[in-house]
PDB file of C-alpha atoms in Angstrom:
ATOM      1  CA  MET A   1      -9.610  18.043  16.764  1.00 90.00           C
ATOM      2  CA  LYS A   2     -10.875  14.643  17.849  1.00 97.00           C
ATOM      3  CA  LYS A   3      -8.632  12.420  19.974  1.00 98.00           C
ATOM      4  CA  LEU A   4      -8.074   8.715  19.474  1.00 98.00           C
ATOM      5  CA  LEU A   5      -6.527   6.646  22.253  1.00 98.00           C
ATOM      6  CA  LEU A   6      -4.329   3.975  20.659  1.00 98.00           C
ATOM      7  CA  THR A   7      -2.839   1.320  22.915  1.00 98.00           C
ATOM      8  CA  GLY A   8      -0.409  -1.536  22.418  1.00 98.00           C
ATOM      9  CA  PHE A   9       1.478  -3.903  24.675  1.00 98.00           C
ATOM     10  CA  GLU A  10       5.022  -4.405  25.880  1.00 97.00           C
ATOM     11  CA  PRO A  11       6.901  -7.611  24.937  1.00 95.00           C
ATOM     12  CA  PHE A  12       5.595 -10.768  26.624  1.00 93.00           C
ATOM     13  CA  LEU A  13       6.180 -14.499  26.999  1.00 88.00           C
ATOM     14  CA  ASP A  14       8.936 -15.449  24.537  1.00 87.00           C
ATOM     15  CA  TYR A  15       8.293 -12.485  22.211  1.00 91.00           C
ATOM     16  CA  THR A  16      11.219 -10.161  22.861  1.00 91.00           C
ATOM     17  CA  VAL A  17       9.701  -7.373  20.784  1.00 93.00           C
ATOM     18  CA  ASN A  18       6.074  -6.410  20.340  1.00 96.00           C
ATOM     19  CA  PRO A  19       5.142  -4.768  17.033  1.00 97.00           C
ATOM     20  CA  THR A  20       2.094  -3.144  18.637  1.00 98.00           C
ATOM     21  CA  MET A  21       4.402  -1.221  20.976  1.00 98.00           C
ATOM     22  CA  LYS A  22       6.413   0.057  18.022  1.00 97.00           C
ATOM     23  CA  ILE A  23       3.292   1.092  16.085  1.00 98.00           C
ATOM     24  CA  VAL A  24       1.821   2.959  19.058  1.00 98.00           C
ATOM     25  CA  GLU A  25       5.084   4.804  19.665  1.00 98.00           C
ATOM     26  CA  GLU A  26       5.369   5.653  15.959  1.00 98.00           C
ATOM     27  CA  LEU A  27       1.802   6.957  15.580  1.00 98.00           C
ATOM     28  CA  ASP A  28       1.705   8.855  18.888  1.00 98.00           C
ATOM     29  CA  GLY A  29       1.110  12.528  18.148  1.00 98.00           C
ATOM     30  CA  GLU A  30       0.170  12.011  14.490  1.00 98.00           C
ATOM     31  CA  ASN A  31      -2.934  13.506  12.933  1.00 98.00           C
ATOM     32  CA  ILE A  32      -4.714  10.772  10.976  1.00 98.00           C
ATOM     33  CA  ALA A  33      -7.882  11.789   9.126  1.00 96.00           C
ATOM     34  CA  GLY A  34      -8.811  14.339  11.773  1.00 96.00           C
ATOM     35  CA  TYR A  35      -7.877  12.212  14.777  1.00 98.00           C
ATOM     36  CA  GLN A  36      -5.016  13.276  17.012  1.00 98.00           C
ATOM     37  CA  ILE A  37      -3.418   9.994  18.075  1.00 98.00           C
ATOM     38  CA  VAL A  38      -2.535   9.551  21.738  1.00 98.00           C
ATOM     39  CA  GLY A  39      -0.412   6.409  21.970  1.00 98.00           C
ATOM     40  CA  LYS A  40       0.039   4.462  25.210  1.00 98.00           C
ATOM     41  CA  VAL A  41       1.858   1.185  25.880  1.00 98.00           C
ATOM     42  CA  LEU A  42       0.263  -1.164  28.415  1.00 98.00           C
ATOM     43  CA  PRO A  43       1.989  -3.718  30.651  1.00 97.00           C
ATOM     44  CA  VAL A  44       1.253  -7.407  30.168  1.00 97.00           C
ATOM     45  CA  ASP A  45      -0.173  -7.623  33.667  1.00 97.00           C
ATOM     46  CA  PHE A  46      -3.698  -8.832  34.412  1.00 96.00           C
ATOM     47  CA  ASN A  47      -3.902  -6.823  37.634  1.00 94.00           C
ATOM     48  CA  GLN A  48      -2.653  -3.519  36.245  1.00 96.00           C
ATOM     49  CA  SER A  49      -3.297  -3.234  32.504  1.00 97.00           C
ATOM     50  CA  GLY A  50      -7.061  -2.773  32.729  1.00 96.00           C
ATOM     51  CA  LYS A  51      -6.802  -0.161  35.486  1.00 96.00           C
ATOM     52  CA  LEU A  52      -4.133   1.695  33.538  1.00 98.00           C
ATOM     53  CA  PHE A  53      -6.191   1.616  30.349  1.00 98.00           C
ATOM     54  CA  LEU A  54      -9.205   3.067  32.163  1.00 97.00           C
ATOM     55  CA  SER A  55      -7.010   5.769  33.704  1.00 97.00           C
ATOM     56  CA  TYR A  56      -5.831   6.729  30.205  1.00 98.00           C
ATOM     57  CA  VAL A  57      -9.432   7.022  29.045  1.00 97.00           C
ATOM     58  CA  GLU A  58     -10.145   9.301  32.007  1.00 96.00           C
ATOM     59  CA  GLU A  59      -7.010  11.359  31.336  1.00 97.00           C
ATOM     60  CA  VAL A  60      -7.287  11.679  27.545  1.00 97.00           C
ATOM     61  CA  LYS A  61     -11.090  11.747  27.251  1.00 97.00           C
ATOM     62  CA  PRO A  62     -10.831  10.302  23.732  1.00 98.00           C
ATOM     63  CA  ASP A  63     -13.512  10.372  21.078  1.00 97.00           C
ATOM     64  CA  ALA A  64     -12.507   6.822  20.120  1.00 98.00           C
ATOM     65  CA  ALA A  65     -10.303   4.057  21.518  1.00 98.00           C
ATOM     66  CA  VAL A  66      -8.487   1.365  19.552  1.00 98.00           C
ATOM     67  CA  SER A  67      -6.300  -1.242  21.191  1.00 98.00           C
ATOM     68  CA  LEU A  68      -3.752  -3.376  19.381  1.00 98.00           C
ATOM     69  CA  GLY A  69      -2.383  -6.804  20.177  1.00 97.00           C
ATOM     70  CA  LEU A  70       0.062  -9.287  18.716  1.00 97.00           C
ATOM     71  CA  ALA A  71      -1.467 -12.539  17.457  1.00 96.00           C
ATOM     72  CA  ALA A  72       1.658 -14.474  16.550  1.00 93.00           C
ATOM     73  CA  GLY A  73       0.649 -17.184  14.110  1.00 94.00           C
ATOM     74  CA  ARG A  74      -2.069 -15.187  12.380  1.00 97.00           C
ATOM     75  CA  TYR A  75      -1.246 -14.057   8.863  1.00 97.00           C
ATOM     76  CA  LYS A  76      -3.888 -11.352   8.476  1.00 98.00           C
ATOM     77  CA  ILE A  77      -4.844  -8.164  10.279  1.00 98.00           C
ATOM     78  CA  THR A  78      -7.897  -9.166  12.282  1.00 98.00           C
ATOM     79  CA  PRO A  79     -10.290  -6.668  13.883  1.00 98.00           C
ATOM     80  CA  GLU A  80     -12.031  -8.456  16.749  1.00 98.00           C
ATOM     81  CA  ARG A  81     -15.802  -8.862  16.848  1.00 98.00           C
ATOM     82  CA  ILE A  82     -16.375  -9.759  20.517  1.00 98.00           C
ATOM     83  CA  ALA A  83     -14.849  -9.535  23.996  1.00 98.00           C
ATOM     84  CA  ILE A  84     -15.818 -12.018  26.728  1.00 98.00           C
ATOM     85  CA  ASN A  85     -15.943 -11.530  30.496  1.00 98.00           C
ATOM     86  CA  PHE A  86     -13.119 -13.948  31.294  1.00 96.00           C
ATOM     87  CA  LYS A  87      -9.433 -13.791  32.150  1.00 96.00           C
ATOM     88  CA  ASP A  88      -7.588 -16.984  31.333  1.00 95.00           C
ATOM     89  CA  GLY A  89      -4.506 -18.230  29.537  1.00 90.00           C
ATOM     90  CA  ALA A  90      -0.750 -18.170  29.922  1.00 93.00           C
ATOM     91  CA  PRO A  91       0.983 -16.364  32.813  1.00 96.00           C
ATOM     92  CA  ASP A  92       1.426 -12.626  32.408  1.00 95.00           C
ATOM     93  CA  ASN A  93       4.766 -10.849  32.812  1.00 95.00           C
ATOM     94  CA  LYS A  94       4.389 -10.980  36.606  1.00 95.00           C
ATOM     95  CA  GLY A  95       3.737 -14.718  36.547  1.00 95.00           C
ATOM     96  CA  HIS A  96       0.028 -14.376  37.359  1.00 95.00           C
ATOM     97  CA  LYS A  97      -2.132 -17.002  35.657  1.00 96.00           C
ATOM     98  CA  PRO A  98      -5.861 -16.447  36.169  1.00 96.00           C
ATOM     99  CA  VAL A  99      -8.285 -19.286  35.538  1.00 96.00           C
ATOM    100  CA  ASP A 100     -11.859 -18.429  34.561  1.00 95.00           C
ATOM    101  CA  GLU A 101     -11.744 -15.082  36.397  1.00 96.00           C
ATOM    102  CA  PRO A 102     -14.225 -12.394  35.340  1.00 97.00           C
ATOM    103  CA  VAL A 103     -12.847  -9.170  33.918  1.00 97.00           C
ATOM    104  CA  GLU A 104     -15.703  -7.318  35.662  1.00 96.00           C
ATOM    105  CA  LYS A 105     -17.706  -9.188  38.303  1.00 94.00           C
ATOM    106  CA  ALA A 106     -20.910  -7.308  37.514  1.00 90.00           C
ATOM    107  CA  GLY A 107     -20.243  -7.066  33.787  1.00 94.00           C
ATOM    108  CA  GLU A 108     -22.165  -8.510  30.871  1.00 97.00           C
ATOM    109  CA  PRO A 109     -21.027 -11.931  29.576  1.00 98.00           C
ATOM    110  CA  ALA A 110     -19.720 -10.276  26.391  1.00 98.00           C
ATOM    111  CA  TYR A 111     -19.640  -7.061  24.390  1.00 98.00           C
ATOM    112  CA  LEU A 112     -19.496  -6.528  20.642  1.00 98.00           C
ATOM    113  CA  SER A 113     -16.965  -4.145  19.112  1.00 98.00           C
ATOM    114  CA  THR A 114     -18.327  -0.732  18.220  1.00 98.00           C
ATOM    115  CA  LEU A 115     -15.679  -0.162  15.545  1.00 98.00           C
ATOM    116  CA  PRO A 116     -16.641  -0.425  11.857  1.00 98.00           C
ATOM    117  CA  ILE A 117     -14.834  -3.750  11.606  1.00 98.00           C
ATOM    118  CA  ARG A 118     -16.396  -4.917   8.320  1.00 98.00           C
ATOM    119  CA  LYS A 119     -15.493  -1.675   6.585  1.00 98.00           C
ATOM    120  CA  MET A 120     -11.985  -1.871   8.057  1.00 98.00           C
ATOM    121  CA  VAL A 121     -11.478  -5.318   6.568  1.00 98.00           C
ATOM    122  CA  GLU A 122     -12.804  -4.214   3.195  1.00 98.00           C
ATOM    123  CA  ARG A 123     -10.508  -1.167   3.129  1.00 98.00           C
ATOM    124  CA  LEU A 124      -7.464  -3.208   4.114  1.00 98.00           C
ATOM    125  CA  ILE A 125      -8.125  -5.738   1.361  1.00 98.00           C
ATOM    126  CA  GLN A 126      -8.714  -2.962  -1.190  1.00 98.00           C
ATOM    127  CA  ASN A 127      -5.265  -1.648  -0.286  1.00 98.00           C
ATOM    128  CA  GLY A 128      -3.564  -5.004  -0.731  1.00 98.00           C
ATOM    129  CA  LEU A 129      -3.351  -6.050   2.924  1.00 98.00           C
ATOM    130  CA  PRO A 130      -4.818  -9.445   3.944  1.00 98.00           C
ATOM    131  CA  ALA A 131      -7.521  -9.034   6.582  1.00 98.00           C
ATOM    132  CA  GLU A 132     -10.589 -10.683   8.073  1.00 98.00           C
ATOM    133  CA  ILE A 133     -12.870 -10.312  11.074  1.00 98.00           C
ATOM    134  CA  SER A 134     -11.868 -12.480  14.032  1.00 98.00           C
ATOM    135  CA  ASN A 135     -14.566 -14.001  16.212  1.00 98.00           C
ATOM    136  CA  THR A 136     -12.296 -14.662  19.166  1.00 95.00           C
ATOM    137  CA  ALA A 137      -9.911 -12.363  20.982  1.00 95.00           C
ATOM    138  CA  GLY A 138      -9.001 -15.232  23.280  1.00 93.00           C
ATOM    139  CA  ALA A 139      -9.071 -14.697  27.051  1.00 94.00           C
ATOM    140  CA  TYR A 140      -5.596 -13.247  27.579  1.00 95.00           C
ATOM    141  CA  LEU A 141      -4.632  -9.588  27.999  1.00 96.00           C
ATOM    142  CA  CYS A 142      -5.968  -8.540  24.578  1.00 97.00           C
ATOM    143  CA  ASN A 143      -9.497  -9.666  25.358  1.00 97.00           C
ATOM    144  CA  ASN A 144      -9.125  -8.158  28.820  1.00 97.00           C
ATOM    145  CA  ILE A 145      -8.436  -4.661  27.467  1.00 98.00           C
ATOM    146  CA  MET A 146     -11.097  -4.906  24.767  1.00 98.00           C
ATOM    147  CA  TYR A 147     -13.677  -5.894  27.383  1.00 98.00           C
ATOM    148  CA  GLU A 148     -12.659  -3.092  29.781  1.00 97.00           C
ATOM    149  CA  GLY A 149     -13.082  -0.446  27.074  1.00 97.00           C
ATOM    150  CA  LEU A 150     -16.472  -1.697  25.901  1.00 98.00           C
ATOM    151  CA  HIS A 151     -17.720  -2.186  29.460  1.00 97.00           C
ATOM    152  CA  LEU A 152     -16.772   1.376  30.377  1.00 97.00           C
ATOM    153  CA  ALA A 153     -18.411   2.798  27.256  1.00 97.00           C
ATOM    154  CA  SER A 154     -21.578   0.804  27.957  1.00 96.00           C
ATOM    155  CA  VAL A 155     -21.863   1.602  31.665  1.00 95.00           C
ATOM    156  CA  LYS A 156     -21.116   5.315  31.252  1.00 94.00           C
ATOM    157  CA  GLN A 157     -23.009   5.527  27.944  1.00 94.00           C
ATOM    158  CA  LEU A 158     -20.029   7.054  26.197  1.00 94.00           C
ATOM    159  CA  ASN A 159     -20.265   7.862  22.509  1.00 93.00           C
ATOM    160  CA  MET A 160     -16.798   6.394  22.051  1.00 97.00           C
ATOM    161  CA  PRO A 161     -16.234   3.813  19.288  1.00 97.00           C
ATOM    162  CA  THR A 162     -14.144   1.146  20.972  1.00 98.00           C
ATOM    163  CA  GLY A 163     -12.536  -2.119  19.973  1.00 98.00           C
ATOM    164  CA  PHE A 164      -9.480  -4.221  19.328  1.00 98.00           C
ATOM    165  CA  ILE A 165      -7.309  -5.174  16.358  1.00 98.00           C
ATOM    166  CA  HIS A 166      -4.908  -8.098  16.333  1.00 98.00           C
ATOM    167  CA  ILE A 167      -1.904  -7.936  14.033  1.00 98.00           C
ATOM    168  CA  PRO A 168       0.560 -10.575  12.803  1.00 98.00           C
ATOM    169  CA  ALA A 169       4.169 -10.774  13.908  1.00 97.00           C
ATOM    170  CA  SER A 170       6.749  -8.454  12.419  1.00 97.00           C
ATOM    171  CA  HIS A 171       9.639  -9.830  10.360  1.00 97.00           C
ATOM    172  CA  GLU A 172      11.878  -9.273  13.390  1.00 95.00           C
ATOM    173  CA  LEU A 173       9.813 -11.765  15.368  1.00 94.00           C
ATOM    174  CA  GLY A 174       9.443 -14.073  12.380  1.00 93.00           C
ATOM    175  CA  ILE A 175      13.202 -14.353  12.110  1.00 95.00           C
ATOM    176  CA  GLN A 176      13.566 -15.015  15.844  1.00 92.00           C
ATOM    177  CA  HIS A 177      10.956 -17.756  15.928  1.00 90.00           C
ATOM    178  CA  GLY A 178      11.531 -19.247  12.521  1.00 89.00           C
ATOM    179  CA  SER A 179       8.077 -20.741  11.983  1.00 90.00           C
ATOM    180  CA  ILE A 180       5.445 -17.992  12.330  1.00 94.00           C
ATOM    181  CA  PRO A 181       3.991 -15.796   9.569  1.00 96.00           C
ATOM    182  CA  SER A 182       5.335 -12.252   9.581  1.00 97.00           C
ATOM    183  CA  TRP A 183       4.819  -8.873   7.933  1.00 98.00           C
ATOM    184  CA  PRO A 184       7.050  -5.849   7.331  1.00 98.00           C
ATOM    185  CA  HIS A 185       6.632  -3.246  10.056  1.00 97.00           C
ATOM    186  CA  SER A 186       5.723  -0.661   7.412  1.00 98.00           C
ATOM    187  CA  ASP A 187       2.708  -2.714   6.279  1.00 98.00           C
ATOM    188  CA  LEU A 188       1.551  -3.301   9.849  1.00 98.00           C
ATOM    189  CA  ALA A 189       1.649   0.431  10.561  1.00 98.00           C
ATOM    190  CA  LYS A 190      -0.029   1.188   7.221  1.00 98.00           C
ATOM    191  CA  GLY A 191      -2.822  -1.208   8.116  1.00 98.00           C
ATOM    192  CA  ILE A 192      -3.557   0.548  11.387  1.00 98.00           C
ATOM    193  CA  ARG A 193      -3.546   3.938   9.678  1.00 98.00           C
ATOM    194  CA  LEU A 194      -6.082   2.603   7.161  1.00 98.00           C
ATOM    195  CA  CYS A 195      -8.302   1.316   9.971  1.00 98.00           C
ATOM    196  CA  ILE A 196      -8.256   4.731  11.651  1.00 98.00           C
ATOM    197  CA  GLU A 197      -9.047   6.436   8.351  1.00 98.00           C
ATOM    198  CA  THR A 198     -12.023   4.097   7.995  1.00 98.00           C
ATOM    199  CA  MET A 199     -13.312   5.184  11.403  1.00 97.00           C
ATOM    200  CA  ALA A 200     -13.015   8.841  10.441  1.00 92.00           C
ATOM    201  CA  ALA A 201     -15.176   8.218   7.362  1.00 87.00           C
ATOM    202  CA  GLU A 202     -18.069   6.931   9.473  1.00 83.00           C
TER     203      GLU A 202
END
């Protein structure tokens, strides 16, 4: 059976729960359309998350890798098109705040997702879940992990579809913050299952 490495993040900043963490823990060990899901939760730490992600790729030797991130404020599921070679943004959970740092000093300026993102969006919409392609993953930890995966696949010439999907906040976060769009956890998890099923159909 093929293996799919699925990663999410721990809570960060003023988000006391992270729906990506819950989805990864829920799907870990499942068989989705021929993929055995290996779920891993990453720290919100610029210095450690990328190294840990790469160590999971080495350990699991997945046939595909999909990383998830919370985009509080977005109201659709948004597969990301591109990752850029920059670390920037708010402080991480250790208080580190990089400014214009490269993810990989010798890396390309950017990499495009190798996931079937257009087909993912179409399938999500067909199943009643709002979705669109995003053209910016920002420069925070989400972009960082997306870039690391695509850089590794490019440098080592791995036949490993790789990319990133941002999801909206869960209702739990929506209630806490009071002014951000939110989805039921069940729909968020359903959306990720549909994306994985779309990959299997390729």
